[in-house]
Amino acid sequence: MADSAETQELVYLVTGGCGFLGEHVVRMLLQREPRLRELRIFDLHLGPWLEELKTGPVQVTAIQGDVTQAHEVAAAVAGAHVVIHTAGLVDVFGKTSPETIHEVNVQGTQNVIEACVQTGTRFLIYTSSMEVVGPNTKGQPFYRGNENTPYEAVHRHPYPCSKALAEQLVLEANGREVLGGLPLVTCALRPTGIYGEGHQIMRDFYHQGLRLGGRLFRAIPASVEHGRVYVGNVAWMHVLVARELEHRAALMGGQVYFCYDNSPYKSYEDFNMEFLGPCGLLLQWLLRPLMLYAPLLNPYTLAVANTTFTVSTDKARRHFGYEPLFSWEESRTRTIRWVQTVEGSA
Ligand SMILES: NC(=O)c1ccc[n+]([C@@H]2O[C@H](COP(=O)([O-])OP(=O)(O)OC[C@H]3O[C@@H](n4cnc5c(N)ncnc54)[C@H](O)[C@@H]3O)[C@@H](O)[C@H]2O)c1
Ligand SMILES: CC(C)[C@@H](O)CC[C@@H](C)[C@H]1CC[C@H]2[C@@H]3[C@H](O)C=C4C[C@@H](O)CC[C@]4(C)[C@H]3CC[C@]12C
């Protein structure tokens, strides 16, 4: 990519650019990548908010497409310098079939890789997930682990299986020759539980609390730690990796990085209360709370909810100088302000 930070000549493609994380990546790129000439946003469902982005100096190209359709992906990738692939089916609640999850998350990722190879795009960043590692089917805790911590990654649920397969495809593609004869450089980012503006599960919990008279009921022990990371910091890490991947290809190519920031280690419910408490909800004990959460819960999500999985690492800082863009206090304030705008809020 160009050396001069002032020359606007780069074309980026963000798949899943209208999703919870994707939208933050899109907005972060427009704010913090001065070399952008064109930003392509590829998604099955385009958001109306995209129109407001078309008034700036960067050409914003909205592409309605399906990653399972190789020809649509190839057309969107052709001519891009960087692809940030966030598109995926994030379904742990059984809403879609295992086949569909595999088709989107695995075959869709393979289509992105092949499109890069066939059209000459050299830099591919994949949004993977903590679940590539765990928690495993044995419910073994992963307590403040890092990218090198030994852990038996054993999966049966379609979603983590698909993320693990897709990540493997991306990492194995590192070094493949693309059109033009140069090597493809890939890396995978593994967010833990992302929170922040636009988080649908947080919105669902808030509405549940409003329906229950301002109360939520604790269903998992406070001692269980869940890794959480602010969406703005995850987006920032994606932008930074994309910027550094060319110059540090030998170090970063084929690598995985956990996404992390200074968000506190808490149980999922206690962490959510950092935002829902200031919005008027209380967390209380109830004898049989699980019946209240039936839509969210199945053996898999209950196992994940009850298993400690937290990360403590500085690999991203060491490899490409990552530091969280948003402090915990800023992340918390931004999320609270967003919850306060959620329909039905007091
Ligand atoms: N939300 C989290 O806590 C979390 C944590 C770790 C990793 N991730 C990963 O981050 C990525 C984004 O997750 P999210 O939470 O923003 O989910 P999301 O559902 O909000 O966004 C996913 C986007 O992908 C799009 N998409 C789905 N199927 C598609 C297809 N066939 N073709 C084109 N676009 C398609 C959707 O329309 C949506 O806009 C996913 O790959 C997910 O696995 C999410
Ligand atoms: C009702 C209670 C038991 C409540 O605590 C249930 C919470 C439960 C729905 C969530 C607990 C952990 C979440 C998962 C975790 O944050 C990481 C994930 C990885 C990401 O790639 C996709 C989302 C998720 C699987 C996330 C989903 C919700 C939880 C299971």
CSV table of N, CA and C and ligand atoms in Angstrom, one decimal, residues 90 92-93 128-131 159 191-194 201 205 219-220 226-228 268-269 290 293 296-297 300-302 304-305, ligand 2:
chain,number,residue,atom,x,y,z
A,90,VAL,N,-24.1,-15.0,13.2
A,90,VAL,CA,-23.7,-15.1,14.6
A,90,VAL,C,-24.9,-15.8,15.3
A,92,VAL,N,-26.0,-18.6,17.9
A,92,VAL,CA,-25.8,-19.6,18.9
A,92,VAL,C,-27.2,-20.0,19.5
A,93,PHE,N,-28.2,-19.4,19.0
A,93,PHE,CA,-29.6,-19.6,19.5
A,93,PHE,C,-30.5,-20.5,18.7
A,128,SER,N,-12.6,-13.3,13.4
A,128,SER,CA,-12.8,-14.6,14.0
A,128,SER,C,-13.6,-14.5,15.3
A,129,SER,N,-13.3,-15.3,16.3
A,129,SER,CA,-14.0,-15.2,17.6
A,129,SER,C,-13.2,-16.0,18.6
A,130,MET,N,-13.5,-15.6,19.9
A,130,MET,CA,-12.9,-16.3,21.0
A,130,MET,C,-13.3,-17.8,21.0
A,131,GLU,N,-14.5,-18.0,20.4
A,131,GLU,CA,-15.0,-19.3,20.4
A,131,GLU,C,-14.3,-20.3,19.6
A,159,TYR,N,-21.9,-23.0,15.3
A,159,TYR,CA,-21.3,-21.7,15.2
A,159,TYR,C,-19.8,-21.7,15.5
A,191,PRO,N,-12.3,-11.5,18.7
A,191,PRO,CA,-13.0,-10.7,19.8
A,191,PRO,C,-13.5,-11.7,20.8
A,192,THR,N,-13.6,-11.3,22.1
A,192,THR,CA,-14.4,-12.0,23.1
A,192,THR,C,-15.8,-11.4,22.9
A,193,GLY,N,-16.6,-11.4,23.9
A,193,GLY,CA,-18.0,-10.8,23.8
A,193,GLY,C,-18.0,-9.3,23.6
A,194,ILE,N,-18.4,-8.9,22.4
A,194,ILE,CA,-18.4,-7.5,22.0
A,194,ILE,C,-19.6,-6.8,22.6
A,201,ILE,N,-28.1,-8.2,21.8
A,201,ILE,CA,-28.4,-8.9,23.0
A,201,ILE,C,-28.6,-8.0,24.2
A,205,PHE,N,-31.8,-7.7,26.6
A,205,PHE,CA,-31.8,-7.8,28.1
A,205,PHE,C,-32.5,-6.6,28.6
A,219,ALA,N,-28.8,-15.5,36.9
A,219,ALA,CA,-28.9,-16.9,36.6
A,219,ALA,C,-27.6,-17.6,36.6
A,220,ILE,N,-26.5,-16.9,36.6
A,220,ILE,CA,-25.2,-17.5,36.7
A,220,ILE,C,-24.4,-16.9,37.8
A,226,HIS,N,-16.5,-13.4,32.2
A,226,HIS,CA,-16.6,-13.4,30.8
A,226,HIS,C,-15.8,-12.3,30.2
A,227,GLY,N,-15.1,-12.6,29.1
A,227,GLY,CA,-14.3,-11.6,28.4
A,227,GLY,C,-15.2,-10.7,27.6
A,228,ARG,N,-15.1,-9.4,27.8
A,228,ARG,CA,-15.9,-8.5,27.0
A,228,ARG,C,-15.0,-7.4,26.5
A,268,TYR,N,-21.2,-12.3,32.9
A,268,TYR,CA,-21.9,-11.6,31.8
A,268,TYR,C,-23.0,-10.7,32.3
A,269,GLU,N,-23.7,-11.2,33.4
A,269,GLU,CA,-24.8,-10.4,33.9
A,269,GLU,C,-24.3,-9.2,34.7
A,290,LEU,N,-34.1,-19.3,35.1
A,290,LEU,CA,-33.8,-19.7,33.7
A,290,LEU,C,-35.1,-19.7,32.9
A,293,TYR,N,-35.5,-16.8,30.7
A,293,TYR,CA,-34.6,-16.5,29.6
A,293,TYR,C,-34.7,-17.5,28.5
A,296,LEU,N,-33.2,-17.3,25.0
A,296,LEU,CA,-31.7,-17.1,24.8
A,296,LEU,C,-31.0,-18.4,25.1
A,297,LEU,N,-31.7,-19.3,25.8
A,297,LEU,CA,-30.9,-20.4,26.4
A,297,LEU,C,-31.1,-21.7,25.7
A,300,TYR,N,-26.0,-25.1,24.8
A,300,TYR,CA,-24.7,-24.5,24.5
A,300,TYR,C,-24.5,-23.1,25.1
A,301,THR,N,-25.5,-22.3,25.0
A,301,THR,CA,-25.4,-20.9,25.5
A,301,THR,C,-25.3,-20.9,27.0
A,302,LEU,N,-26.0,-21.9,27.6
A,302,LEU,CA,-26.0,-22.0,29.1
A,302,LEU,C,-24.6,-22.4,29.5
A,304,VAL,N,-21.8,-21.9,27.9
A,304,VAL,CA,-20.9,-20.7,27.6
A,304,VAL,C,-21.1,-19.7,28.8
A,305,ALA,N,-22.4,-19.5,29.1
A,305,ALA,CA,-22.7,-18.5,30.2
A,305,ALA,C,-22.0,-18.9,31.5
B,2,LIG,C1,-29.8,-15.7,30.9
B,2,LIG,C2,-28.4,-15.7,31.6
B,2,LIG,C3,-28.0,-17.2,31.8
B,2,LIG,C4,-27.4,-15.0,30.8
B,2,LIG,O1,-26.2,-14.9,31.5
B,2,LIG,C5,-27.1,-15.7,29.4
B,2,LIG,C6,-26.0,-15.0,28.7
B,2,LIG,C7,-25.7,-15.6,27.3
B,2,LIG,C8,-26.9,-15.4,26.3
B,2,LIG,C9,-24.4,-15.0,26.8
B,2,LIG,C10,-23.3,-15.4,27.8
B,2,LIG,C11,-22.0,-15.5,27.0
B,2,LIG,C12,-22.4,-15.0,25.6
B,2,LIG,C13,-21.5,-15.3,24.4
B,2,LIG,C14,-20.1,-14.8,24.6
B,2,LIG,O2,-20.1,-13.4,25.0
B,2,LIG,C15,-19.3,-14.8,23.3
B,2,LIG,C16,-19.8,-15.0,22.1
B,2,LIG,C17,-18.9,-15.2,20.9
B,2,LIG,C18,-19.4,-14.4,19.7
B,2,LIG,O3,-18.6,-14.9,18.6
B,2,LIG,C19,-20.8,-14.6,19.4
B,2,LIG,C20,-21.7,-14.3,20.6
B,2,LIG,C21,-21.3,-15.2,21.9
B,2,LIG,C22,-21.6,-16.6,21.5
B,2,LIG,C23,-22.1,-14.7,23.1
B,2,LIG,C24,-23.6,-15.1,22.9
B,2,LIG,C25,-24.4,-14.8,24.2
B,2,LIG,C26,-23.9,-15.5,25.4
B,2,LIG,C27,-23.9,-17.0,25.3
